PDB file of C-alpha atoms in Angstrom:
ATOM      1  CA  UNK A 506       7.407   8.236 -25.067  1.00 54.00           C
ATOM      2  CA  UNK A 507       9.288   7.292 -22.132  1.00 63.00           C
ATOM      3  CA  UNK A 508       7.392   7.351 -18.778  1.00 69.00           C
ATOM      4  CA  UNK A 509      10.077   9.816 -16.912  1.00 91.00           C
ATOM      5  CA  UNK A 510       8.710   9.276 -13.340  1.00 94.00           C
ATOM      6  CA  UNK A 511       8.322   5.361 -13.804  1.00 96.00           C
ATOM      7  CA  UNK A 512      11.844   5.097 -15.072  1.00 95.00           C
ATOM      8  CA  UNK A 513      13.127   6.213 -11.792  1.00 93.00           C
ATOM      9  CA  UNK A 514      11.649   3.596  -9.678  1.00 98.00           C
ATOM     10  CA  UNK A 515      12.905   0.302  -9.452  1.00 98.00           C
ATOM     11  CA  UNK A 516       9.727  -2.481  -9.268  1.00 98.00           C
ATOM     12  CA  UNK A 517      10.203  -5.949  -7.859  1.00 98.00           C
ATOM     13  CA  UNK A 518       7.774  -8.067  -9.960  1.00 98.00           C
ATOM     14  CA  UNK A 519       5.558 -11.046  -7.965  1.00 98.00           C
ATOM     15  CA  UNK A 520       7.739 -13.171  -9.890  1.00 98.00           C
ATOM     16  CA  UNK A 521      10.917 -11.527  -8.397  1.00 97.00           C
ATOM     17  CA  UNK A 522       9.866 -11.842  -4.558  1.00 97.00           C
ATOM     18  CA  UNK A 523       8.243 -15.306  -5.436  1.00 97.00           C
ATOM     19  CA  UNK A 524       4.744 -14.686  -4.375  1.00 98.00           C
ATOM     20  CA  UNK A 525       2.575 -17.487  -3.803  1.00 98.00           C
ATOM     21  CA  UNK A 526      -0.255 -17.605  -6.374  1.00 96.00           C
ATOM     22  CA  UNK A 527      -3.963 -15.322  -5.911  1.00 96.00           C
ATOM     23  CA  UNK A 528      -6.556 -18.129  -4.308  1.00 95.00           C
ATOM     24  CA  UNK A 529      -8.168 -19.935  -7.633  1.00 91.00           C
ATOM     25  CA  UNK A 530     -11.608 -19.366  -5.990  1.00 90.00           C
ATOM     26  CA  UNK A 531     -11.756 -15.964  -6.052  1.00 87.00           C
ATOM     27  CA  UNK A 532     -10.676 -14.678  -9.843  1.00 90.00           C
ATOM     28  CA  UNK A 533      -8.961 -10.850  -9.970  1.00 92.00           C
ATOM     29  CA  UNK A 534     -11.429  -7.918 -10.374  1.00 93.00           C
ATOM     30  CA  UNK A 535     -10.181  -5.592 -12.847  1.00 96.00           C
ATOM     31  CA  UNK A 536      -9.614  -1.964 -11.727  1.00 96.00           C
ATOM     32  CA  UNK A 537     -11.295   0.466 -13.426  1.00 96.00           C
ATOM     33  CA  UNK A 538      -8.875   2.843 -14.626  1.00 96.00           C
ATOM     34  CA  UNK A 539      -7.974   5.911 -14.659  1.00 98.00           C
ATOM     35  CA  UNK A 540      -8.888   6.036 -10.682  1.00 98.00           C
ATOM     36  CA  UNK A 541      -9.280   9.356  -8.888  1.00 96.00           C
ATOM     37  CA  UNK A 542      -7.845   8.669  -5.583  1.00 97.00           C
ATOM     38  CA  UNK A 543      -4.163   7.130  -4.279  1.00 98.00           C
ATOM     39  CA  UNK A 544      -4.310   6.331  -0.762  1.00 97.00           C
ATOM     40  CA  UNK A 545      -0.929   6.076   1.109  1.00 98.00           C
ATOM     41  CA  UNK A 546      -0.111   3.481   3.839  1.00 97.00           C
ATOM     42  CA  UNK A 547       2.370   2.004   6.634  1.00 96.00           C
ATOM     43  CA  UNK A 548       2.174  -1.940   7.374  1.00 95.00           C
ATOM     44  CA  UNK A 549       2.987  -1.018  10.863  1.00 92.00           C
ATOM     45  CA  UNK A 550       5.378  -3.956  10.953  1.00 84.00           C
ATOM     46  CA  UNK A 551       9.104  -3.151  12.342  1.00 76.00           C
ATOM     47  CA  UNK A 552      11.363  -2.135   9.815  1.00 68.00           C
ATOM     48  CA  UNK A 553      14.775  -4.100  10.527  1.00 66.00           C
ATOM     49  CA  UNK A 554      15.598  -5.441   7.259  1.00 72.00           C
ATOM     50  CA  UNK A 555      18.974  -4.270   5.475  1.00 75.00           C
ATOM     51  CA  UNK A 556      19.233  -5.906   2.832  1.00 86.00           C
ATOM     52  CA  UNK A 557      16.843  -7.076  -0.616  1.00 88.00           C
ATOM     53  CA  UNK A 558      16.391 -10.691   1.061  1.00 90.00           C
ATOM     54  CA  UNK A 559      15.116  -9.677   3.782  1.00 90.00           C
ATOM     55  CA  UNK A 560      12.661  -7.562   2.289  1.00 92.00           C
ATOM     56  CA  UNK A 561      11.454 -10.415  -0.277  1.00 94.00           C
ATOM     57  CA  UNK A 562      11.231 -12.560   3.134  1.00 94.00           C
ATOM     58  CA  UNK A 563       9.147  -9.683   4.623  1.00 94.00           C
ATOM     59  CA  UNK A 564       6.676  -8.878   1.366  1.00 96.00           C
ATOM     60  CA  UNK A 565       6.105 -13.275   1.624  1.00 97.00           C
ATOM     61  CA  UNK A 566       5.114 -13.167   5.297  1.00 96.00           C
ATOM     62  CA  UNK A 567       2.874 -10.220   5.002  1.00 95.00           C
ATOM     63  CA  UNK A 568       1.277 -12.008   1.756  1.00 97.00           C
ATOM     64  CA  UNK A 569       0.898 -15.335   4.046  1.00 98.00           C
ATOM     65  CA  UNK A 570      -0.338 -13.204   6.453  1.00 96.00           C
ATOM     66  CA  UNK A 571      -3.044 -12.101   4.639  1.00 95.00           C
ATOM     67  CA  UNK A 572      -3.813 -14.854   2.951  1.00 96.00           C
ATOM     68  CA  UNK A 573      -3.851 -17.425   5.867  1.00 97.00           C
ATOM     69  CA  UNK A 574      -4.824 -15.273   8.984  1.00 95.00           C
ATOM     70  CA  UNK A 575      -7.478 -12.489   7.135  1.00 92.00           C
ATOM     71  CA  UNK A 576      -8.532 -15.340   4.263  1.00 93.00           C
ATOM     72  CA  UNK A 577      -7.952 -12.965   1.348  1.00 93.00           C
ATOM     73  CA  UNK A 578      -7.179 -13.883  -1.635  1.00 95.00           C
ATOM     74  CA  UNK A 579      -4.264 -12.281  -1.890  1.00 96.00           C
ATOM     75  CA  UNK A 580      -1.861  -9.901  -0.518  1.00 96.00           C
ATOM     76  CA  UNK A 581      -3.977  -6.668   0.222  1.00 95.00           C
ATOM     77  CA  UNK A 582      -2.166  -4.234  -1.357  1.00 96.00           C
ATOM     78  CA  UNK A 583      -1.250  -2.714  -5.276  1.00 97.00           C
ATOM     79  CA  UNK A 584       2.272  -2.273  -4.396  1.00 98.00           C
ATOM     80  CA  UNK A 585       4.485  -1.489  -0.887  1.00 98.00           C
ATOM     81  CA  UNK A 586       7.790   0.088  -0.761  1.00 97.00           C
ATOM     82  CA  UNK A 587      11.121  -1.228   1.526  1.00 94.00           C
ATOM     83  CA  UNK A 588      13.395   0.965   2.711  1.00 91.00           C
ATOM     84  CA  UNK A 589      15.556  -0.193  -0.463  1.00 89.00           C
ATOM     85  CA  UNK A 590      13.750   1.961  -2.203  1.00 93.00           C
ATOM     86  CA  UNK A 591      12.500  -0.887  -4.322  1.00 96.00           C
ATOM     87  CA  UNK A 592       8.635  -1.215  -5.330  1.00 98.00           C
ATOM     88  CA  UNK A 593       7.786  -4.918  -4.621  1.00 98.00           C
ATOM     89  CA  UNK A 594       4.422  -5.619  -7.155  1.00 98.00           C
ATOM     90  CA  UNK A 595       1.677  -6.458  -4.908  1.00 98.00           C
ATOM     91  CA  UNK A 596      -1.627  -6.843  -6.622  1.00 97.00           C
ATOM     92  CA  UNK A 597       0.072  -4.167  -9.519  1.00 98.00           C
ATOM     93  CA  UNK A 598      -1.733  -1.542 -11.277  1.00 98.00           C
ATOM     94  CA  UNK A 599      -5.009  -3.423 -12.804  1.00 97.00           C
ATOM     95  CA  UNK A 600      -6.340  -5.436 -10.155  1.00 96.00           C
ATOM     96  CA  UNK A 601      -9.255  -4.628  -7.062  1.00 95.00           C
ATOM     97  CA  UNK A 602      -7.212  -5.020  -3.890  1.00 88.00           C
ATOM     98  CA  UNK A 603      -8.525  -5.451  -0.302  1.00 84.00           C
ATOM     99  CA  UNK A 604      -7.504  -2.975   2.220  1.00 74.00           C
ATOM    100  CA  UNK A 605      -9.383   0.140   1.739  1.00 78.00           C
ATOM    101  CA  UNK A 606     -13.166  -1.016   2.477  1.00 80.00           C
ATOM    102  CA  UNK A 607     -15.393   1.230   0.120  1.00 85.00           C
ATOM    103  CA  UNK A 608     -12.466   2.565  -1.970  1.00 90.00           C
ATOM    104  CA  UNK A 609     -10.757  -0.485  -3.193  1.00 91.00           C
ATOM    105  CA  UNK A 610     -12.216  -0.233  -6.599  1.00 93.00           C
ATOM    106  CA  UNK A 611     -11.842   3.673  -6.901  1.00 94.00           C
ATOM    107  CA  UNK A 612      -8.247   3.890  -6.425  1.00 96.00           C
ATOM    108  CA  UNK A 613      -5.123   2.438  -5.954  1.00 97.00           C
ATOM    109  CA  UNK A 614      -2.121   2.379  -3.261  1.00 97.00           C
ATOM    110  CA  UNK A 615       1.288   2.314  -1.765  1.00 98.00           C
ATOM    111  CA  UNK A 616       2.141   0.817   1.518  1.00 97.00           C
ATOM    112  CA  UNK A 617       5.423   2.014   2.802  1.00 97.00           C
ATOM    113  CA  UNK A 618       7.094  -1.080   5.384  1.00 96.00           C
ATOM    114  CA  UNK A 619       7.509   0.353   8.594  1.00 94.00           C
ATOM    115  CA  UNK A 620       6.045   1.953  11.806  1.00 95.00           C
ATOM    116  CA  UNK A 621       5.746   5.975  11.205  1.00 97.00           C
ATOM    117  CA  UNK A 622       3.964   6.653  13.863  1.00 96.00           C
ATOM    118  CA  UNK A 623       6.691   8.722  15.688  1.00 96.00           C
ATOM    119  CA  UNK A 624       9.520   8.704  13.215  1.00 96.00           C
ATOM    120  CA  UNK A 625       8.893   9.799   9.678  1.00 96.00           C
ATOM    121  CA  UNK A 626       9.688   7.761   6.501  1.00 96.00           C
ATOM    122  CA  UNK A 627      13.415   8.293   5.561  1.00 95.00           C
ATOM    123  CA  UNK A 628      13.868  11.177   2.732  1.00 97.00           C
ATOM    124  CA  UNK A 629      14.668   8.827   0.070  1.00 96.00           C
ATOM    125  CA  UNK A 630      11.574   6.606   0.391  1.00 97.00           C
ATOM    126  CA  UNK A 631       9.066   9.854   0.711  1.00 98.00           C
ATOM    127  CA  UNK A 632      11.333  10.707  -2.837  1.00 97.00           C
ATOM    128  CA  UNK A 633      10.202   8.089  -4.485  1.00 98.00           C
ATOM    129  CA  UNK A 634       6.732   7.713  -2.988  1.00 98.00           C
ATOM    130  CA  UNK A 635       5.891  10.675  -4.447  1.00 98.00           C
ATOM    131  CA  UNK A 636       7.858   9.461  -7.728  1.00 98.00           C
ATOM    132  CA  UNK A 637       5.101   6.290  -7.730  1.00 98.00           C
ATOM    133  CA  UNK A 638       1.682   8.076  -7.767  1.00 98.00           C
ATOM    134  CA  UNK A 639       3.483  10.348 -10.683  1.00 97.00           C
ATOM    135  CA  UNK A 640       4.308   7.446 -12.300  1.00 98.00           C
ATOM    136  CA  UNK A 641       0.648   6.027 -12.061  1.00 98.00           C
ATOM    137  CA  UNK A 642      -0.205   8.916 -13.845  1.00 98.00           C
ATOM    138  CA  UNK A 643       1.918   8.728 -16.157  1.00 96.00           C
ATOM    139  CA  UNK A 644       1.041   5.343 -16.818  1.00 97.00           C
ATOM    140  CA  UNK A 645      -2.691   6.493 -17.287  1.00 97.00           C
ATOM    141  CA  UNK A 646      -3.924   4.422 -14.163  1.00 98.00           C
ATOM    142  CA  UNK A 647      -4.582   7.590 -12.321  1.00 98.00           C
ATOM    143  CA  UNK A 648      -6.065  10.633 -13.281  1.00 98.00           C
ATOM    144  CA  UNK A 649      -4.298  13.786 -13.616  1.00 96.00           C
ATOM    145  CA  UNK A 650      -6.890  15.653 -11.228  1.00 95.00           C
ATOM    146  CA  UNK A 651      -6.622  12.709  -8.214  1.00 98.00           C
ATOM    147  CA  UNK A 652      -6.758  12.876  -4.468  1.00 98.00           C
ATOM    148  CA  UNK A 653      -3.882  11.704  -2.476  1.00 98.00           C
ATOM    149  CA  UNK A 654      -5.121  10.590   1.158  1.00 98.00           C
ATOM    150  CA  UNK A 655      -4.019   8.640   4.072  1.00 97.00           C
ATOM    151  CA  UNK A 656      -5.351   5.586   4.941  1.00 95.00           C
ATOM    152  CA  UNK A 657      -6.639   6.985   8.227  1.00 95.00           C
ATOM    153  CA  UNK A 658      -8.591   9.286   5.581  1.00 96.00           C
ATOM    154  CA  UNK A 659     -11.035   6.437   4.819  1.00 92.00           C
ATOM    155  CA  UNK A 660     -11.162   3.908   7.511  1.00 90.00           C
ATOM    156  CA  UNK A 661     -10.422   3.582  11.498  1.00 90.00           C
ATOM    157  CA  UNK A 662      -6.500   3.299  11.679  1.00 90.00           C
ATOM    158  CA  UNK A 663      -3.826   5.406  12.148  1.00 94.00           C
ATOM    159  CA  UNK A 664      -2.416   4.163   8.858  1.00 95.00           C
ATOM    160  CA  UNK A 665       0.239   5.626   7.133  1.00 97.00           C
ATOM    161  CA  UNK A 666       1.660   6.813  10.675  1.00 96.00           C
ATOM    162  CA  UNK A 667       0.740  10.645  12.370  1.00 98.00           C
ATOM    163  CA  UNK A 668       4.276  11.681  11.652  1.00 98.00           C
ATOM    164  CA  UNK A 669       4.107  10.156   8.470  1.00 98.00           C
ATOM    165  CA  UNK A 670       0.583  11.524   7.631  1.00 98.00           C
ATOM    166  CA  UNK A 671       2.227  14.912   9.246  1.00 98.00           C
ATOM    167  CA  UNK A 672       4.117  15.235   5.714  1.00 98.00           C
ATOM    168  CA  UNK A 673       1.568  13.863   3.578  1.00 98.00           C
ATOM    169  CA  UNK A 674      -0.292  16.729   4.406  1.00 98.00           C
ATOM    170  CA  UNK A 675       1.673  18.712   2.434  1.00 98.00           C
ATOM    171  CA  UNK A 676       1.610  16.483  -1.017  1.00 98.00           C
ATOM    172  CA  UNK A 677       0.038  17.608  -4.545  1.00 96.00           C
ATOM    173  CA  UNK A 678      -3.473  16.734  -4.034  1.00 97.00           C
ATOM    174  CA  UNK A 679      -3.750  15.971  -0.426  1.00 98.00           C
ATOM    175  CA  UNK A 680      -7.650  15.809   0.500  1.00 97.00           C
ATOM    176  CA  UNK A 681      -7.865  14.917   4.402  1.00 96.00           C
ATOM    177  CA  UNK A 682     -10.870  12.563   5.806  1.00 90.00           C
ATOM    178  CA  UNK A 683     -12.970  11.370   7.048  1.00 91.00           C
ATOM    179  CA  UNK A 684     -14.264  11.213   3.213  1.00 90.00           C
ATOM    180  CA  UNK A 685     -17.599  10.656   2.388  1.00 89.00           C
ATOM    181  CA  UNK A 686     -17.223   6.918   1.902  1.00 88.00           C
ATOM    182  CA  UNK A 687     -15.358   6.393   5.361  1.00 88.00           C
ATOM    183  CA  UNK A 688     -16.266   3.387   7.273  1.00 82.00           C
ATOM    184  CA  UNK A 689     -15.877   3.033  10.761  1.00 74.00           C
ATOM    185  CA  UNK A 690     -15.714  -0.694  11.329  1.00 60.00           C
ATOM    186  CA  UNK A 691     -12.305  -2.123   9.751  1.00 49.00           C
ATOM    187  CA  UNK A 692     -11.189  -4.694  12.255  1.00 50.00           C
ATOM    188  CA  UNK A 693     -10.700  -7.062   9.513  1.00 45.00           C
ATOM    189  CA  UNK A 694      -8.935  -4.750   6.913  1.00 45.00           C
ATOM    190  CA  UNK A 695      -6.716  -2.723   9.358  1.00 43.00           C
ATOM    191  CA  UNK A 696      -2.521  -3.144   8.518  1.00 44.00           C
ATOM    192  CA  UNK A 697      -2.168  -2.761  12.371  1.00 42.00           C
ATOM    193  CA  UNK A 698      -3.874  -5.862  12.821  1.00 41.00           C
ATOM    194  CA  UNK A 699      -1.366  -7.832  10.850  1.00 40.00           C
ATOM    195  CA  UNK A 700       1.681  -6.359  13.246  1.00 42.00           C
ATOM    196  CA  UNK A 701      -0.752  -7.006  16.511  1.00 37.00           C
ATOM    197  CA  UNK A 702      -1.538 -10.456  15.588  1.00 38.00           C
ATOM    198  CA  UNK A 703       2.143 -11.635  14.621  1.00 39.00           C
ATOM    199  CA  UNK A 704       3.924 -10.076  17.545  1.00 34.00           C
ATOM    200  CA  UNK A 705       1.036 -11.619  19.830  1.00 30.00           C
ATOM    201  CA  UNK A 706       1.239 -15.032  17.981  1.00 33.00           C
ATOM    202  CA  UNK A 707      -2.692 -14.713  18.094  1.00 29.00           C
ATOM    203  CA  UNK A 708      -5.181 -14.185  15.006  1.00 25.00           C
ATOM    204  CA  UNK A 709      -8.571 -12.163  15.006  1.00 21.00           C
TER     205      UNK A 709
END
């Protein structure tokens, strides 16, 4: 049957953005699907692309970034979002990622590229935010009864943003933190590190 939310959203496979390949030494944990939890995020960085290259040029930094600087083996996330509206394929639906210590194997997650700290998301990308965890329903990844939080809901950031978070408040599911599995030291998985560090020129 055709997957109504999915077909609405326009994903930009690893292929597509030409993302370098996962580190050979450390092999893809499959997720364990369906997963009961979507956690939303910001990357903090500034959003000043305007146009699909620059996006693709953005999605390969942060992926270096993470790689390189915080020695993952791969970009952190399951997928992020540019103010395109496009999906970019991070680590995708099946596979462990890295930035939700204690979580990362019990749900999945979106990463919106920007700063909402002060300024929300624009309407169209909350639109089709939404339109994504529906669509990892639909796909079967995540369960019909989930729990939508914000990053901030597991670990020490401010991730996805307070006036972003502000709105997420209000989304099916929403469960607020601190959960029971929050951990308080994230110095090395926090998306405001990765904005910190390039602006400074520095690395943690």
């Amino acid at each position: 049957h055709s997957l109504t939310a999915c077909d609405g959203l326009t994903f930009m496979s690893r292929n597509q953005w030409k993302a370098r390949s996962r580190k050979a030494n450390d092999p893809p944990q499959r997720l364990p699907t369906p997963v009961s939890h979507v956690f939303i995020h910001h990357t903090v960085t500034p959003d000043q692309c305007h146009n699909q290259a620059a996006y693709v040029a953005a999605v390969r930094s942060m992926q270096d970034f993470h790689m390189d600087n915080r020695n993952w083996s791969d970009i952190g996330y399951n997928f992020l979002m540019g103010g395109d509206g496009r999906i970019y394929e991070a680590r995708g639906w099946y596979t462990v990622r890295a930035h939700t210590l204690g979580m990362n194997d019990k749900s999945v997650n979106l990463a919106l590229m920007g700063n909402y700290e002060s300024v929300a998301p624009p309407k169209k990308m909350l639109d089709l935010a939404q339109k994504w965890v529906e669509c990892a329903v639909e796909k079967g990844v995540v369960s019909g009864l989930y729990q939508l939080h914000g990053h901030r809901d597991q670990t020490c950031t401010s991730s996805p943003g307070q006036a972003f978070y502000d709105i997420i408040k209000s989304w099916k599911y929403f469960k607020g933190g601190p959960l029971d599995t929050y951990i308080h030291n994230t110095n090395l998985q926090m998306p405001g590190n990765y904005a910190r560090d390039k602006l400074s020129g520095g690395r943690q």
